[in-house]
Coordinates of C-alpha atoms and ligand atoms in Angstrom, one line a residue:
X30 CA 17.9 8.9 -2.4
X31 CA 15.0 7.8 -0.3
X32 CA 13.3 4.4 -0.6
X33 CA 9.8 4.9 0.7
X34 CA 8.0 2.0 2.3
X35 CA 5.0 1.3 4.5
X36 CA 5.2 -1.1 7.5
X37 CA 1.8 -2.6 8.4
X38 CA 1.8 -3.7 12.0
X39 CA -0.9 -6.4 11.8
X40 CA -0.7 -6.8 15.6
X41 CA -2.2 -3.4 16.0
X42 CA -4.7 -3.3 13.2
X43 CA -8.3 -3.7 14.5
X44 CA -10.0 -3.7 11.0
X45 CA -11.8 -0.3 11.5
X46 CA -11.4 0.6 7.8
X47 CA -10.6 4.3 8.7
X48 CA -7.6 4.1 6.3
X49 CA -9.9 2.8 3.5
X50 CA -12.3 5.6 4.0
X51 CA -9.7 8.3 4.4
X52 CA -8.1 7.3 1.1
X53 CA -11.4 7.1 -0.7
X54 CA -12.5 10.5 0.5
X55 CA -9.2 12.3 -0.1
X56 CA -8.7 10.8 -3.6
X57 CA -12.4 11.3 -4.5
X58 CA -12.7 7.8 -5.7
X59 CA -15.8 6.5 -7.6
X60 CA -18.1 4.3 -5.5
X61 CA -16.7 1.0 -7.0
X62 CA -13.0 1.9 -6.4
X63 CA -11.0 1.3 -3.2
X64 CA -7.2 1.6 -3.2
X65 CA -6.6 0.1 0.2
X66 CA -9.1 -2.5 1.4
X67 CA -8.6 -4.3 4.8
X68 CA -9.2 -8.0 4.6
X69 CA -10.4 -10.0 7.6
X70 CA -9.1 -13.4 8.4
X71 CA -11.5 -15.0 10.9
X72 CA -13.2 -15.1 13.3
X73 CA -11.4 -18.1 14.6
X74 CA -12.1 -20.0 17.8
X75 CA -15.3 -20.9 19.6
X76 CA -17.7 -18.3 21.2
X77 CA -16.9 -16.5 23.4
X78 CA -13.2 -16.9 22.7
X79 CA -13.1 -15.5 19.2
X80 CA -10.4 -13.6 17.4
X81 CA -9.7 -12.2 13.9
X82 CA -6.7 -10.9 12.1
X83 CA -6.7 -8.1 9.6
X84 CA -4.6 -7.5 6.5
X85 CA -4.5 -4.0 5.1
X86 CA -3.9 -4.2 1.4
X87 CA -2.5 -1.5 -0.9
X88 CA -0.2 -1.1 -3.9
X89 CA 3.1 -2.7 -3.0
X90 CA 5.2 -0.2 -4.9
X91 CA 7.3 -3.1 -6.1
X92 CA 10.9 -2.5 -6.8
X93 CA 10.6 -4.9 -9.8
X94 CA 7.2 -3.7 -10.9
X95 CA 5.5 -5.8 -13.6
X96 CA 2.8 -3.1 -14.1
X97 CA 5.5 -0.6 -15.2
X98 CA 7.0 -3.2 -17.6
X99 CA 3.6 -4.0 -19.0
X100 CA 2.5 -0.4 -19.8
X101 CA 2.9 0.2 -23.5
X102 CA 2.6 4.0 -23.3
X103 CA 4.9 4.9 -20.4
X104 CA 2.0 6.1 -18.3
X105 CA 3.0 3.8 -15.5
X106 CA 6.3 5.0 -14.0
X107 CA 8.4 4.5 -10.9
X108 CA 10.2 7.4 -9.3
X109 CA 13.7 7.1 -8.0
X110 CA 12.3 6.9 -4.4
X111 CA 10.3 3.8 -5.4
X112 CA 6.9 5.3 -5.7
X113 CA 4.9 3.8 -8.6
X114 CA 2.3 6.0 -10.1
X115 CA 0.2 6.5 -13.3
X116 CA 0.3 9.6 -15.5
X117 CA -3.4 9.9 -16.3
X118 CA -2.9 11.8 -19.6
X119 CA -0.7 9.0 -21.0
X120 CA -3.0 6.2 -20.0
X121 CA -5.1 4.7 -22.8
X122 CA -7.0 2.3 -20.5
X123 CA -5.7 -0.9 -22.2
X124 CA -5.6 -2.7 -18.8
X125 CA -2.3 -4.4 -19.5
X126 CA -1.0 -3.2 -16.1
X127 CA -4.2 -4.4 -14.3
X128 CA -3.6 -7.9 -15.7
X129 CA 0.2 -7.7 -14.9
X130 CA -0.2 -6.7 -11.3
X131 CA -0.2 -9.9 -9.1
X132 CA -1.6 -7.9 -6.1
X133 CA -4.8 -6.7 -7.7
X134 CA -3.8 -3.1 -6.8
X135 CA -4.9 -1.4 -10.0
X136 CA -8.4 -0.2 -10.9
X137 CA -10.0 0.9 -14.1
X138 CA -11.7 4.3 -13.4
X139 CA -14.8 4.1 -15.5
X140 CA -15.4 7.8 -15.0
X141 CA -12.1 8.9 -16.6
X142 CA -11.1 5.8 -18.6
X143 CA -7.7 5.7 -17.0
X144 CA -6.2 3.1 -14.6
X145 CA -5.6 4.4 -11.1
X146 CA -3.9 3.2 -8.0
X147 CA -2.4 4.2 -4.7
X148 CA 0.6 6.5 -5.2
X149 CA 1.6 6.8 -1.5
X150 CA -0.1 10.2 -1.7
X151 CA 3.1 11.4 -3.4
X152 CA 2.0 15.1 -3.4
X153 CA 1.8 15.0 0.4
X154 CA 5.1 13.0 0.6
X155 CA 6.8 15.6 -1.5
X156 CA 5.7 18.2 1.1
X157 CA 7.1 16.2 4.0
X158 CA 3.8 14.7 5.0
X159 CA 2.7 11.0 5.3
X160 CA 0.0 9.4 3.2
X161 CA -3.6 10.0 4.3
X162 CA -4.1 6.4 5.3
X163 CA -1.1 6.6 7.6
X164 CA -2.2 9.9 9.1
X165 CA -5.6 8.5 9.8
X166 CA -4.7 5.2 11.5
X167 CA -5.3 5.9 15.2
X168 CA -3.9 2.4 16.0
X169 CA -0.5 3.4 14.5
X170 CA -0.7 0.2 12.5
X171 CA 0.6 1.9 9.3
X172 CA 4.0 3.4 9.5
X173 CA 5.5 5.3 6.5
X174 CA 9.1 6.2 6.0
X175 CA 12.4 6.0 4.2
X176 CA 14.0 2.5 4.5
X177 CA 17.4 4.0 3.4
X178 CA 17.5 6.1 6.5
X179 CA 18.9 4.0 9.3
X180 CA 17.4 6.5 11.9
X181 CA 13.9 6.1 10.5
X182 CA 11.1 4.2 12.4
X183 CA 10.5 1.9 9.4
X184 CA 14.1 0.9 9.4
X185 CA 14.0 0.1 13.2
X186 CA 10.7 -1.8 13.0
X187 CA 12.0 -4.0 10.2
X188 CA 15.3 -4.6 11.9
X189 CA 13.7 -5.5 15.2
X190 CA 10.6 -7.5 14.2
X191 CA 9.5 -10.5 12.3
X192 CA 7.9 -9.5 9.0
X193 CA 6.5 -10.9 5.8
X194 CA 6.1 -9.5 2.3
X195 CA 3.3 -10.8 0.1
X196 CA 4.1 -13.2 -2.8
X197 CA 7.9 -13.0 -2.3
X198 CA 8.3 -15.9 -4.7
X199 CA 7.5 -13.5 -7.6
X200 CA 10.6 -11.4 -6.9
X201 CA 8.6 -8.2 -7.2
X202 CA 10.4 -6.8 -4.1
X203 CA 7.3 -5.1 -2.5
X204 CA 7.8 -1.9 -0.5
X205 CA 5.1 -3.0 2.0
X206 CA 6.2 -5.0 5.0
X207 CA 3.8 -6.8 7.4
X208 CA 4.9 -7.2 11.0
X209 CA 3.5 -10.5 12.3
Ligands
LIG302 FE1 -6.3 -1.2 10.6 FE2 -5.4 1.3 11.1 FE3 -6.7 0.7 8.8 FE4 -8.0 0.8 11.1 S1 -7.0 2.6 10.1 S2 -8.2 -0.8 9.5 S3 -6.5 0.0 12.5 S4 -4.7 -0.1 9.4
LIG303 FE1 2.5 -2.4 -9.8 FE2 0.8 -4.0 -8.6 FE3 3.3 -3.9 -7.7 FE4 1.6 -1.8 -7.3 S1 1.5 -3.9 -6.4 S2 3.8 -1.7 -8.1 S3 0.4 -1.9 -9.2 S4 2.7 -4.6 -9.7

């Protein structure tokens, strides 16, 4: 079975927000919802020697997902390949998962009443394609793949580079790896 992950190469991200916009357009998100914001750290230094770093955020598709545990209706589920998603029809909008998620990756959709989040574009993944944000990133700062496949690019990148995962002390085992 596959274990899908995203590797974010922060050395390549230029903070253009193309990924944010691509996700928003393709998922037809309401104005106040963004699944994958890009956070700027900086600028640092003194003019004209300035630099910034960018951190693309997204649902971490945690292996130990507190959002799934918190959901009282079974609307939040994790597939065998690691993708965490919400079954809209089962969601009663109680916001338990929103409060349980330490990454702020869940959003209450005021138009539908359900909670929504990134699902790694699982419909595309099931057809052999990569998520929209990955396909859009012209910097190739977002790399999607199967970590259980030793021939995959994500496997090689994690093997050969230094990386961090966000909030490792919570033991959520995020499926998003940041190359630093
Ligand atoms: Fe960074 Fe790529 Fe997103 Fe642009 S599209 S902000 S380069 S991750
Ligand atoms: Fe759930 Fe939040 Fe982890 Fe995503 S980042 S799987 S919404 S706990």
